[in-house]
Tab-separated table of C-alpha atoms in Angstrom:
chain	number	residue	atom	x	y	z
A	20	MET	CA	-18.427	22.615	3.900
A	21	PRO	CA	-15.181	22.420	5.947
A	22	PRO	CA	-11.902	23.072	4.141
A	23	GLN	CA	-10.182	20.139	2.486
A	24	SER	CA	-7.593	18.578	4.774
A	25	LEU	CA	-5.327	18.245	1.760
A	26	GLN	CA	-5.828	20.338	-1.345
A	27	TYR	CA	-6.069	18.511	-4.650
A	28	GLY	CA	-2.799	19.960	-5.924
A	29	THR	CA	-0.673	18.643	-3.077
A	30	ASP	CA	-0.493	14.880	-3.112
A	31	VAL	CA	2.429	14.127	-0.818
A	32	PRO	CA	1.717	13.130	2.764
A	33	PRO	CA	3.314	15.722	5.070
A	34	ALA	CA	4.827	12.875	7.086
A	35	GLY	CA	6.615	11.460	4.029
A	36	TYR	CA	6.468	8.113	2.327
A	37	GLY	CA	5.710	5.844	5.263
A	38	GLY	CA	8.728	3.585	4.878
A	39	TRP	CA	7.997	2.704	1.259
A	40	ILE	CA	11.180	4.491	0.216
A	41	PRO	CA	14.241	4.520	2.497
A	42	THR	CA	14.945	8.025	3.735
A	43	SER	CA	18.600	7.663	2.737
A	44	PRO	CA	19.407	8.007	-0.995
A	45	ALA	CA	22.652	6.140	-0.294
A	46	ILE	CA	20.679	3.112	0.921
A	47	ILE	CA	18.538	3.125	-2.228
A	48	ASP	CA	21.521	3.495	-4.564
A	49	ASP	CA	23.507	0.795	-2.789
A	50	PHE	CA	20.541	-1.611	-2.811
A	51	ILE	CA	20.044	-1.154	-6.559
A	52	GLU	CA	23.769	-1.401	-7.306
A	53	LYS	CA	23.959	-4.616	-5.274
A	54	HIS	CA	21.258	-6.191	-7.414
A	55	ILE	CA	22.882	-4.934	-10.613
A	56	ARG	CA	26.093	-6.713	-9.567
A	57	LEU	CA	24.208	-9.907	-8.720
A	58	ALA	CA	22.394	-9.772	-12.050
A	59	ALA	CA	25.667	-9.284	-13.941
A	60	ASP	CA	27.152	-12.308	-12.199
A	61	LYS	CA	24.165	-14.479	-13.153
A	62	MET	CA	24.134	-13.216	-16.735
A	63	SER	CA	27.822	-14.076	-17.102
A	64	LYS	CA	27.024	-17.703	-16.236
A	65	VAL	CA	24.356	-18.205	-18.908
A	66	PRO	CA	23.669	-20.859	-20.240
A	67	ASP	CA	24.891	-22.663	-17.121
A	68	TYR	CA	22.575	-20.452	-15.056
A	69	SER	CA	18.880	-20.334	-15.910
A	70	LEU	CA	16.102	-18.102	-14.633
A	71	SER	CA	13.514	-19.479	-12.249
A	72	PRO	CA	10.466	-20.830	-14.142
A	73	CYS	CA	8.195	-17.991	-12.968
A	74	VAL	CA	10.629	-15.277	-14.010
A	75	GLU	CA	11.312	-16.997	-17.314
A	76	ALA	CA	7.556	-17.109	-17.982
A	77	PHE	CA	7.370	-13.355	-17.290
A	78	GLN	CA	10.318	-12.727	-19.602
A	79	GLN	CA	8.734	-14.723	-22.412
A	80	ALA	CA	5.363	-12.997	-21.990
A	81	ILE	CA	7.063	-9.646	-22.579
A	82	LYS	CA	9.324	-10.786	-25.416
A	83	ASN	CA	6.426	-12.432	-27.231
A	84	ASP	CA	4.581	-9.099	-27.319
A	85	PRO	CA	6.369	-6.579	-29.600
A	86	VAL	CA	4.420	-3.642	-28.165
A	87	MET	CA	5.338	-4.432	-24.557
A	88	LEU	CA	8.960	-5.130	-25.459
A	89	ASP	CA	9.197	-1.803	-27.292
A	90	LEU	CA	7.630	0.028	-24.339
A	91	PHE	CA	10.180	-1.590	-22.019
A	92	GLY	CA	12.976	-0.222	-24.202
A	93	GLN	CA	11.452	3.258	-24.280
A	94	MET	CA	10.813	3.196	-20.535
A	95	ILE	CA	14.399	2.251	-19.722
A	96	LEU	CA	15.742	5.052	-21.953
A	97	GLN	CA	13.362	7.630	-20.464
A	98	ALA	CA	14.183	6.561	-16.902
A	99	LYS	CA	17.893	7.092	-17.555
A	100	THR	CA	17.204	10.830	-17.705
A	101	LEU	CA	15.851	10.506	-14.152
A	102	GLY	CA	18.960	8.729	-12.888
A	103	SER	CA	17.940	5.097	-13.365
A	104	LYS	CA	20.812	2.618	-13.633
A	105	ILE	CA	18.801	-0.078	-15.406
A	106	GLU	CA	20.423	-0.731	-18.797
A	107	SER	CA	18.216	-3.319	-20.492
A	108	PHE	CA	15.163	-5.517	-20.173
A	109	ASP	CA	17.311	-8.644	-19.822
A	110	GLN	CA	19.284	-7.055	-16.978
A	111	LEU	CA	16.025	-6.136	-15.251
A	112	VAL	CA	14.749	-9.697	-15.575
A	113	PHE	CA	17.843	-11.068	-13.835
A	114	ILE	CA	17.445	-8.472	-11.074
A	115	ILE	CA	13.842	-9.599	-10.605
A	116	ASP	CA	15.036	-13.214	-10.531
A	117	ASN	CA	17.184	-12.433	-7.512
A	118	ILE	CA	14.560	-10.371	-5.678
A	119	VAL	CA	11.757	-12.934	-5.897
A	120	ALA	CA	14.054	-15.597	-4.461
A	121	SER	CA	14.301	-13.725	-1.150
A	122	PRO	CA	11.994	-12.256	1.501
A	123	PRO	CA	12.004	-8.501	2.174
A	124	GLY	CA	14.574	-7.362	4.717
A	125	PHE	CA	16.766	-4.436	5.709
A	126	HIS	CA	19.689	-2.917	3.828
A	127	SER	CA	22.693	-0.991	5.111
A	128	THR	CA	25.926	0.518	3.837
A	129	THR	CA	29.271	1.049	5.525
A	130	LYS	CA	28.150	4.576	6.440
A	131	GLU	CA	24.394	4.101	6.893
A	132	ASP	CA	22.393	2.229	9.505
A	133	PRO	CA	20.006	-0.459	8.209
A	134	GLN	CA	16.707	0.685	6.749
A	135	PRO	CA	13.800	-1.525	5.684
A	136	ILE	CA	13.277	-2.497	2.059
A	137	GLY	CA	9.728	-3.706	2.558
A	138	VAL	CA	8.821	-3.521	-1.149
A	139	PRO	CA	12.091	-4.371	-2.943
A	140	LEU	CA	10.685	-4.821	-6.437
A	141	TYR	CA	9.061	-1.399	-6.206
A	142	ILE	CA	12.435	0.155	-5.339
A	143	ILE	CA	13.819	-1.281	-8.590
A	144	LEU	CA	10.838	-0.164	-10.695
A	145	ASP	CA	10.261	3.204	-8.999
A	146	LEU	CA	11.970	5.490	-11.528
A	147	LEU	CA	10.748	3.375	-14.447
A	148	SER	CA	7.164	4.007	-13.366
A	149	ASN	CA	7.688	7.790	-13.488
A	150	THR	CA	7.961	7.861	-17.285
A	151	ALA	CA	5.488	8.218	-20.136
A	152	ALA	CA	6.378	4.763	-21.471
A	153	GLY	CA	6.055	3.268	-17.989
A	154	TYR	CA	2.606	4.819	-17.673
A	155	ASP	CA	1.575	3.145	-20.934
A	156	LEU	CA	3.231	-0.201	-20.216
A	157	PHE	CA	2.211	-0.664	-16.593
A	158	ARG	CA	-1.463	-0.019	-17.424
A	159	LYS	CA	-1.618	-2.647	-20.173
A	160	PRO	CA	-3.791	-5.653	-19.221
A	161	GLU	CA	-1.262	-7.992	-20.841
A	162	PHE	CA	1.519	-6.639	-18.642
A	163	ASN	CA	-0.556	-6.917	-15.478
A	164	THR	CA	-1.559	-10.492	-16.313
A	165	ALA	CA	2.113	-11.427	-16.621
A	166	MET	CA	3.036	-9.471	-13.484
A	167	LYS	CA	0.232	-11.090	-11.476
A	168	ALA	CA	1.541	-14.554	-12.365
A	169	LEU	CA	5.032	-13.509	-11.253
A	170	LEU	CA	3.826	-11.960	-7.986
A	171	ASP	CA	1.626	-14.986	-7.254
A	172	CYS	CA	4.705	-17.164	-7.621
A	173	TRP	CA	6.687	-14.943	-5.246
A	174	GLY	CA	3.715	-15.010	-2.893
A	175	ARG	CA	3.828	-18.804	-2.747
A	176	TYR	CA	7.480	-18.568	-1.730
A	177	LEU	CA	6.668	-15.961	0.933
A	178	THR	CA	4.165	-18.359	2.531
A	179	SER	CA	6.756	-21.149	2.701
A	180	PRO	CA	9.117	-21.871	5.631
A	181	ALA	CA	12.067	-20.928	3.406
A	182	SER	CA	10.944	-17.291	3.509
A	183	ASN	CA	11.420	-16.764	7.250
A	184	ARG	CA	15.181	-16.269	6.956
A	185	THR	CA	14.922	-12.514	7.536
A	186	LEU	CA	12.915	-13.081	10.739
A	187	THR	CA	16.112	-12.894	12.793
A	188	ASN	CA	17.652	-10.614	15.408
A	189	THR	CA	20.839	-10.069	13.416
A	190	GLU	CA	21.514	-6.967	11.317
A	191	GLY	CA	19.043	-6.917	8.460
A	192	GLY	CA	16.508	-9.034	10.341
A	193	TRP	CA	12.986	-7.995	11.293
A	194	PHE	CA	13.651	-8.664	14.990
A	195	SER	CA	16.947	-6.801	15.187
A	196	GLU	CA	17.189	-3.853	17.556
A	197	THR	CA	16.807	-1.398	14.666
A	198	ALA	CA	13.780	-3.206	13.267
A	199	LEU	CA	11.975	-3.470	16.594
A	200	ILE	CA	12.373	0.266	17.154
A	201	LEU	CA	10.664	0.789	13.797
A	202	LEU	CA	7.948	-1.831	14.379
A	203	GLN	CA	7.140	-0.255	17.751
A	204	SER	CA	7.326	3.392	16.631
A	205	GLU	CA	4.433	5.869	16.368
A	206	GLY	CA	2.680	4.314	19.330
A	207	ARG	CA	2.337	0.836	17.830
A	208	GLY	CA	3.305	-0.758	21.143
A	209	VAL	CA	5.798	-3.386	22.347
A	210	PHE	CA	5.784	-6.112	19.713
A	211	ASN	CA	5.153	-9.135	21.946
A	212	ASP	CA	2.467	-7.279	23.882
A	213	THR	CA	0.740	-6.014	20.747
A	214	TYR	CA	0.682	-8.912	18.299
A	215	VAL	CA	-0.270	-12.569	18.491
A	216	CYS	CA	3.071	-14.409	18.612
A	217	PRO	CA	2.896	-18.214	18.190
A	218	ASP	CA	6.099	-18.550	20.242
A	219	PRO	CA	6.928	-15.269	22.033
A	220	LYS	CA	10.287	-16.570	23.298
A	221	ALA	CA	11.601	-17.599	19.882
A	222	VAL	CA	13.719	-15.156	17.907
A	223	ASN	CA	11.213	-15.280	15.030
A	224	ARG	CA	8.297	-15.228	17.507
A	225	GLY	CA	7.114	-18.514	16.010
A	226	TYR	CA	6.145	-17.128	12.607
A	227	THR	CA	6.783	-19.921	10.118
A	228	SER	CA	7.007	-17.698	7.034
A	229	TRP	CA	7.407	-14.089	5.949
A	230	ASP	CA	3.699	-13.905	5.174
A	231	ALA	CA	2.759	-15.262	8.601
A	232	PHE	CA	4.786	-12.418	10.119
A	233	PHE	CA	3.381	-9.838	7.725
A	234	THR	CA	-0.272	-10.810	8.277
A	235	ARG	CA	0.179	-11.251	12.044
A	236	ASP	CA	-2.946	-10.705	14.094
A	237	VAL	CA	-3.212	-8.121	16.845
A	238	GLN	CA	-4.058	-8.905	20.451
A	239	PRO	CA	-7.582	-7.616	21.223
A	240	HIS	CA	-6.511	-5.631	24.297
A	241	ALA	CA	-3.885	-3.794	22.232
A	242	ARG	CA	-6.415	-2.282	19.834
A	243	PRO	CA	-9.664	-1.674	21.744
A	244	ILE	CA	-12.694	-0.262	19.939
A	245	GLY	CA	-12.421	3.527	20.180
A	246	GLY	CA	-15.046	6.179	20.763
A	247	PRO	CA	-18.371	6.016	22.572
A	248	PRO	CA	-20.587	2.948	21.986
A	249	GLN	CA	-22.856	4.630	19.456
A	250	ASN	CA	-23.840	3.508	15.950
A	251	SER	CA	-22.883	6.926	14.585
A	252	VAL	CA	-19.203	6.407	15.488
A	253	MET	CA	-16.723	5.268	12.824
A	254	THR	CA	-13.437	3.569	13.617
A	255	ASN	CA	-10.232	3.160	11.642
A	256	ALA	CA	-10.368	0.205	9.257
A	257	CYS	CA	-6.589	-0.053	8.851
A	258	GLU	CA	-3.534	0.905	10.897
A	259	SER	CA	-2.414	3.778	8.716
A	260	LYS	CA	-1.325	7.363	8.149
A	261	VAL	CA	-3.961	9.834	6.971
A	262	PHE	CA	-3.300	10.858	3.362
A	263	ARG	CA	-6.307	12.934	2.331
A	264	ILE	CA	-9.889	13.850	3.196
A	265	ALA	CA	-12.038	15.097	0.312
A	266	TYR	CA	-15.596	16.417	0.329
A	267	ASP	CA	-18.242	16.821	-2.373
A	268	VAL	CA	-16.766	13.996	-4.446
A	269	GLN	CA	-18.255	13.627	-7.922
A	270	GLU	CA	-19.357	10.605	-9.913
A	271	HIS	CA	-17.065	11.560	-12.797
A	272	ASP	CA	-13.999	13.754	-12.412
A	273	LEU	CA	-11.122	14.491	-14.745
A	274	PHE	CA	-7.586	13.621	-13.688
A	275	TRP	CA	-4.766	16.069	-14.089
A	276	LEU	CA	-1.237	14.995	-13.330
A	277	LYS	CA	-0.875	17.083	-10.171
A	278	PHE	CA	-4.505	17.763	-9.357
A	279	GLN	CA	-5.832	14.327	-8.568
A	280	LYS	CA	-9.539	14.224	-7.856
A	281	TYR	CA	-11.542	11.198	-6.818
A	282	SER	CA	-13.925	9.858	-9.464
A	283	LEU	CA	-16.521	7.623	-7.803
A	284	TYR	CA	-17.547	5.898	-11.023
A	285	ASP	CA	-13.998	4.640	-11.505
A	286	MET	CA	-13.205	3.987	-7.847
A	287	LEU	CA	-16.270	1.771	-7.518
A	288	ASN	CA	-15.658	0.030	-10.843
A	289	ARG	CA	-18.838	1.418	-12.432
A	290	ASP	CA	-20.979	-0.263	-9.778
A	291	GLU	CA	-24.714	0.455	-9.764
A	292	LEU	CA	-24.402	1.678	-6.162
A	293	CYS	CA	-22.111	4.532	-7.196
A	294	GLY	CA	-24.925	7.089	-7.263
A	295	TYR	CA	-25.461	6.864	-3.510
A	296	PHE	CA	-22.103	8.528	-2.869
A	297	VAL	CA	-22.237	11.518	-5.234
A	298	GLY	CA	-21.475	14.659	-3.227
A	299	GLY	CA	-20.139	12.543	-0.383
A	300	THR	CA	-16.838	12.205	1.446
A	301	VAL	CA	-13.677	10.179	0.832
A	302	TYR	CA	-11.169	9.452	3.598
A	303	GLN	CA	-7.869	7.942	2.424
A	304	ALA	CA	-4.951	6.640	4.481
A	305	PHE	CA	-1.949	4.486	3.629
A	306	LEU	CA	-0.168	1.660	5.385
A	307	SER	CA	3.580	1.323	5.675
A	308	PRO	CA	5.360	-2.047	5.400
A	309	GLN	CA	5.789	-2.101	9.193
A	310	ASP	CA	2.083	-1.577	9.923
A	311	TYR	CA	-0.567	-4.118	10.892
A	312	HIS	CA	-2.128	-5.284	7.613
A	313	ARG	CA	-5.545	-6.662	8.510
A	314	TRP	CA	-8.746	-4.721	7.861
A	315	HIS	CA	-11.418	-4.159	10.511
A	316	ALA	CA	-15.041	-3.083	10.126
A	317	PRO	CA	-15.361	0.709	10.572
A	318	VAL	CA	-19.096	0.638	11.399
A	319	ASP	CA	-21.803	-1.623	12.777
A	320	GLY	CA	-23.886	-3.010	9.936
A	321	VAL	CA	-24.404	-5.692	7.303
A	322	VAL	CA	-22.212	-6.576	4.324
A	323	LYS	CA	-24.228	-5.836	1.184
A	324	LYS	CA	-21.634	-6.700	-1.444
A	325	VAL	CA	-17.925	-7.588	-1.807
A	326	VAL	CA	-16.231	-7.042	-5.172
A	327	LEU	CA	-12.652	-7.869	-6.215
A	328	VAL	CA	-11.467	-5.536	-8.981
A	329	PRO	CA	-8.346	-6.590	-10.925
A	330	GLY	CA	-6.102	-3.677	-11.789
A	331	THR	CA	-2.575	-2.366	-12.097
A	332	TYR	CA	0.445	-3.136	-9.934
A	333	TYR	CA	3.184	-0.591	-10.710
A	334	ALA	CA	1.388	2.076	-12.745
A	335	ALA	CA	1.742	5.657	-11.501
A	336	LEU	CA	0.969	9.152	-12.735
A	337	PRO	CA	4.285	10.540	-14.035
A	338	ASP	CA	5.136	13.862	-12.421
A	339	ASP	CA	7.891	16.446	-12.094
A	340	GLY	CA	9.170	14.883	-8.906
A	341	ALA	CA	8.863	15.755	-5.250
A	342	PRO	CA	7.241	19.129	-4.516
A	343	VAL	CA	9.064	21.949	-2.826
A	344	ASN	CA	7.568	21.108	0.592
A	345	ASP	CA	8.385	17.390	0.496
A	346	PRO	CA	9.569	16.308	3.975
A	347	GLU	CA	11.881	13.516	2.776
A	348	LEU	CA	12.931	14.036	-0.847
A	349	GLU	CA	14.702	16.949	-2.481
A	350	HIS	CA	12.596	19.203	-4.693
A	351	HIS	CA	12.060	17.515	-8.100
A	352	ASP	CA	13.473	14.167	-6.915
A	353	PRO	CA	11.695	11.792	-9.350
A	354	ARG	CA	11.384	8.908	-6.899
A	355	GLY	CA	8.089	8.102	-5.215
A	356	ALA	CA	5.666	9.004	-8.029
A	357	LEU	CA	3.509	5.984	-7.239
A	358	ILE	CA	3.141	7.065	-3.600
A	359	ARG	CA	2.176	10.541	-4.774
A	360	SER	CA	-0.421	8.909	-7.071
A	361	GLN	CA	-2.555	7.366	-4.330
A	362	PRO	CA	-5.887	9.007	-5.263
A	363	TRP	CA	-5.397	7.877	-8.869
A	364	LEU	CA	-4.589	4.348	-7.664
A	365	THR	CA	-8.010	4.063	-6.022
A	366	MET	CA	-9.399	3.872	-9.563
A	367	ASN	CA	-6.701	1.854	-11.289
A	368	ALA	CA	-4.933	-0.515	-8.902
A	369	THR	CA	-6.110	-3.961	-7.830
A	370	ARG	CA	-8.636	-3.440	-5.052
A	371	MET	CA	-11.468	-4.962	-3.050
A	372	LEU	CA	-14.739	-3.105	-2.434
A	373	PHE	CA	-16.846	-3.722	0.676
A	374	PHE	CA	-20.307	-2.131	0.551
A	375	ILE	CA	-21.722	-2.033	4.093
A	376	GLU	CA	-25.214	-0.936	5.150
A	377	ALA	CA	-24.560	0.750	8.487
A	378	ASP	CA	-27.021	0.433	11.363
A	379	ASP	CA	-26.980	4.187	11.827
A	380	PRO	CA	-29.481	5.686	9.341
A	381	ASN	CA	-27.396	8.831	8.953
A	382	ILE	CA	-24.519	6.730	7.635
A	383	GLY	CA	-26.596	4.299	5.607
A	384	LEU	CA	-24.651	2.647	2.802
A	385	MET	CA	-20.876	3.202	2.968
A	386	CYS	CA	-17.931	1.618	1.199
A	387	PHE	CA	-14.496	0.483	2.353
A	388	ILE	CA	-11.932	0.013	-0.426
A	389	ALA	CA	-8.734	-1.956	0.204
A	390	VAL	CA	-6.267	-0.904	-2.505
A	391	GLY	CA	-3.294	-3.124	-3.284
A	392	MET	CA	-0.114	-1.317	-4.294
A	393	VAL	CA	2.904	-2.829	-6.078
A	394	GLU	CA	3.948	-6.096	-4.427
A	395	VAL	CA	0.922	-5.927	-2.169
A	396	SER	CA	-1.926	-6.446	-4.513
A	397	THR	CA	-3.207	-9.621	-2.893
A	398	CYS	CA	-6.451	-8.808	-1.089
A	399	GLU	CA	-8.001	-11.612	0.987
A	400	LYS	CA	-11.548	-11.268	2.313
A	401	MET	CA	-12.851	-12.888	5.498
A	402	VAL	CA	-16.535	-11.914	5.218
A	403	LYS	CA	-19.290	-12.386	2.649
A	404	GLU	CA	-22.543	-10.787	1.576
A	405	GLY	CA	-25.133	-10.868	4.351
A	406	ASP	CA	-22.664	-11.115	7.237
A	407	ARG	CA	-23.439	-8.933	10.260
A	408	LEU	CA	-20.564	-6.748	11.399
A	409	HIS	CA	-19.639	-5.001	14.597
A	410	ARG	CA	-17.007	-2.294	14.666
A	411	GLY	CA	-13.613	-3.953	14.907
A	412	ASP	CA	-14.605	-7.263	13.297
A	413	GLN	CA	-12.030	-8.464	10.787
A	414	LEU	CA	-12.883	-7.972	7.110
A	415	GLY	CA	-9.721	-9.366	5.519
A	416	MET	CA	-6.053	-8.570	4.945
A	417	PHE	CA	-3.312	-7.451	2.581
A	418	HIS	CA	-0.402	-9.741	1.764
A	419	PHE	CA	3.244	-8.874	1.030
A	420	GLY	CA	3.953	-5.119	1.411
A	421	GLY	CA	2.336	-1.696	1.885
A	422	SER	CA	-1.015	-0.462	0.650
A	423	THR	CA	-3.688	2.218	0.860
A	424	HIS	CA	-7.398	2.296	1.624
A	425	THR	CA	-10.415	4.572	1.502
A	426	LEU	CA	-13.697	4.995	3.338
A	427	ILE	CA	-16.518	6.510	1.276
A	428	PHE	CA	-19.568	8.046	2.941
A	429	GLN	CA	-22.763	9.533	1.561
A	430	GLN	CA	-23.318	13.264	1.766
A	431	LYS	CA	-26.199	12.746	4.209
A	432	ALA	CA	-23.807	11.315	6.811
A	433	GLY	CA	-22.370	14.745	7.572
A	434	VAL	CA	-19.104	13.138	8.670
A	435	ARG	CA	-17.012	14.908	11.298
A	436	PHE	CA	-13.492	13.488	11.414
A	437	LYS	CA	-12.506	13.370	15.076
A	438	THR	CA	-10.356	11.143	17.265
A	439	TYR	CA	-8.993	11.102	20.800
A	440	ASP	CA	-5.409	11.946	21.718
A	441	ASP	CA	-3.290	10.226	24.368
A	442	LYS	CA	-4.865	12.446	27.032
A	443	GLY	CA	-8.387	11.444	26.059
A	444	GLN	CA	-9.158	14.802	24.471
A	445	GLU	CA	-11.207	14.918	21.261
A	446	VAL	CA	-9.148	16.381	18.417
A	447	ASP	CA	-9.503	16.827	14.663
A	448	VAL	CA	-8.187	14.066	12.417
A	449	GLU	CA	-5.440	15.644	10.330
A	450	VAL	CA	-3.398	14.599	7.332
A	451	GLY	CA	-0.163	12.939	8.447
A	452	MET	CA	-1.600	11.453	11.656
A	453	HIS	CA	-0.766	7.794	12.243
A	454	LEU	CA	-3.936	6.166	13.588
A	455	LYS	CA	-4.297	2.682	15.021
A	456	VAL	CA	-6.821	0.187	13.748
A	457	ASN	CA	-10.127	0.440	15.690
A	458	GLN	CA	-9.264	3.994	16.781
A	459	MET	CA	-12.145	6.436	16.377
A	460	VAL	CA	-11.845	8.460	13.159
A	461	GLY	CA	-15.154	10.297	13.235
A	462	TYR	CA	-18.903	10.225	13.556
A	463	ALA	CA	-21.988	10.925	11.480
A	464	ALA	CA	-23.571	14.211	12.493
A	465	GLY	CA	-26.227	14.021	9.782
A	466	GLY	CA	-26.786	16.628	7.078
A	467	THR	CA	-24.183	17.986	4.672
A	468	GLN	CA	-20.550	18.688	5.540
């Protein structure tokens, strides 16, 4: 068995947090303080100012449940010890009211260049999630039902023409000079040459809403199918950064706060097909808000089953903060616990399972899991049971933010994780690599790892 690409006790991607958290603490603090000021202004105008109906419904769902309301109070107190500036549940509700009335954009200070806030609600809830009370609250089905209704409401706004107001070339817009550098970084390619733009000459490239921009399609020539034309080859299902590769994964595994192991039974939602993958391999990679968010078939084969699994939105495993080798955050910085919890999220967050019977007998049955995280828990499928797939065919897409995904292979596949570099040389796939969709990620050699 080859060594694990990332040991179980080290759950931070070497390349950082993929744009989920701004690299500048000053940007984060200023963004939160801005929304605290806006919330205070709105609260001072009550009863002349009223919450939006969706936010008010969320507020009432929490207040009508004494257990959830008590957990909110405990969570806010516990998060204060981590540096949170949230003072009360009512203040938080008014902050949420402002956030869900706007599309994601960039934020800057007088001393800092703009940085993207692709998942703004997560930035507000980040420290709250890294508490014992937050762990209890954010896993409650009643909380997630209320949160889903709120996020669905925000999602309807993000599909409306009113949401395209950050698709500009001014500071803070997604087509500003700063934003385009980010959108084209890590080899993603020139925007207009890479993505399908309804109106390439328009400032907003013709995208009529934030969601239309976020779920933009890629031009076929920009993401060709990688690797030799063999059934044993596997290609990248999502444009993403490699987070972890784990071998000899078990059906049931215990979860320790820092030593997160994959538990197939939970990942696959207790599905009867779980047994096929015992002793197999899990490949996990995560998408940043600036990545392409559609999913492509990683193998040739037939769709055997598609399952949508409701789950959590903001739950994370509380930890002691960033590890000593964290590339972006100071040691013990409590932010980013949810990003460090990605293996755990494959068993708890909202996700969609695609079981695919590959044409290559060494691969056989495999599973692709699209895992929604925070604002991005809307998973839309484009295929159904019985559909024939070719590598690179679209499977579906994420809406509204960043996310993670896994590929699960049987032990018999004997997966070798390989790709090709810019010079056409075959190299090992390593944690921290940013790989394009349809790029070769490995092949089935047959036998055990």
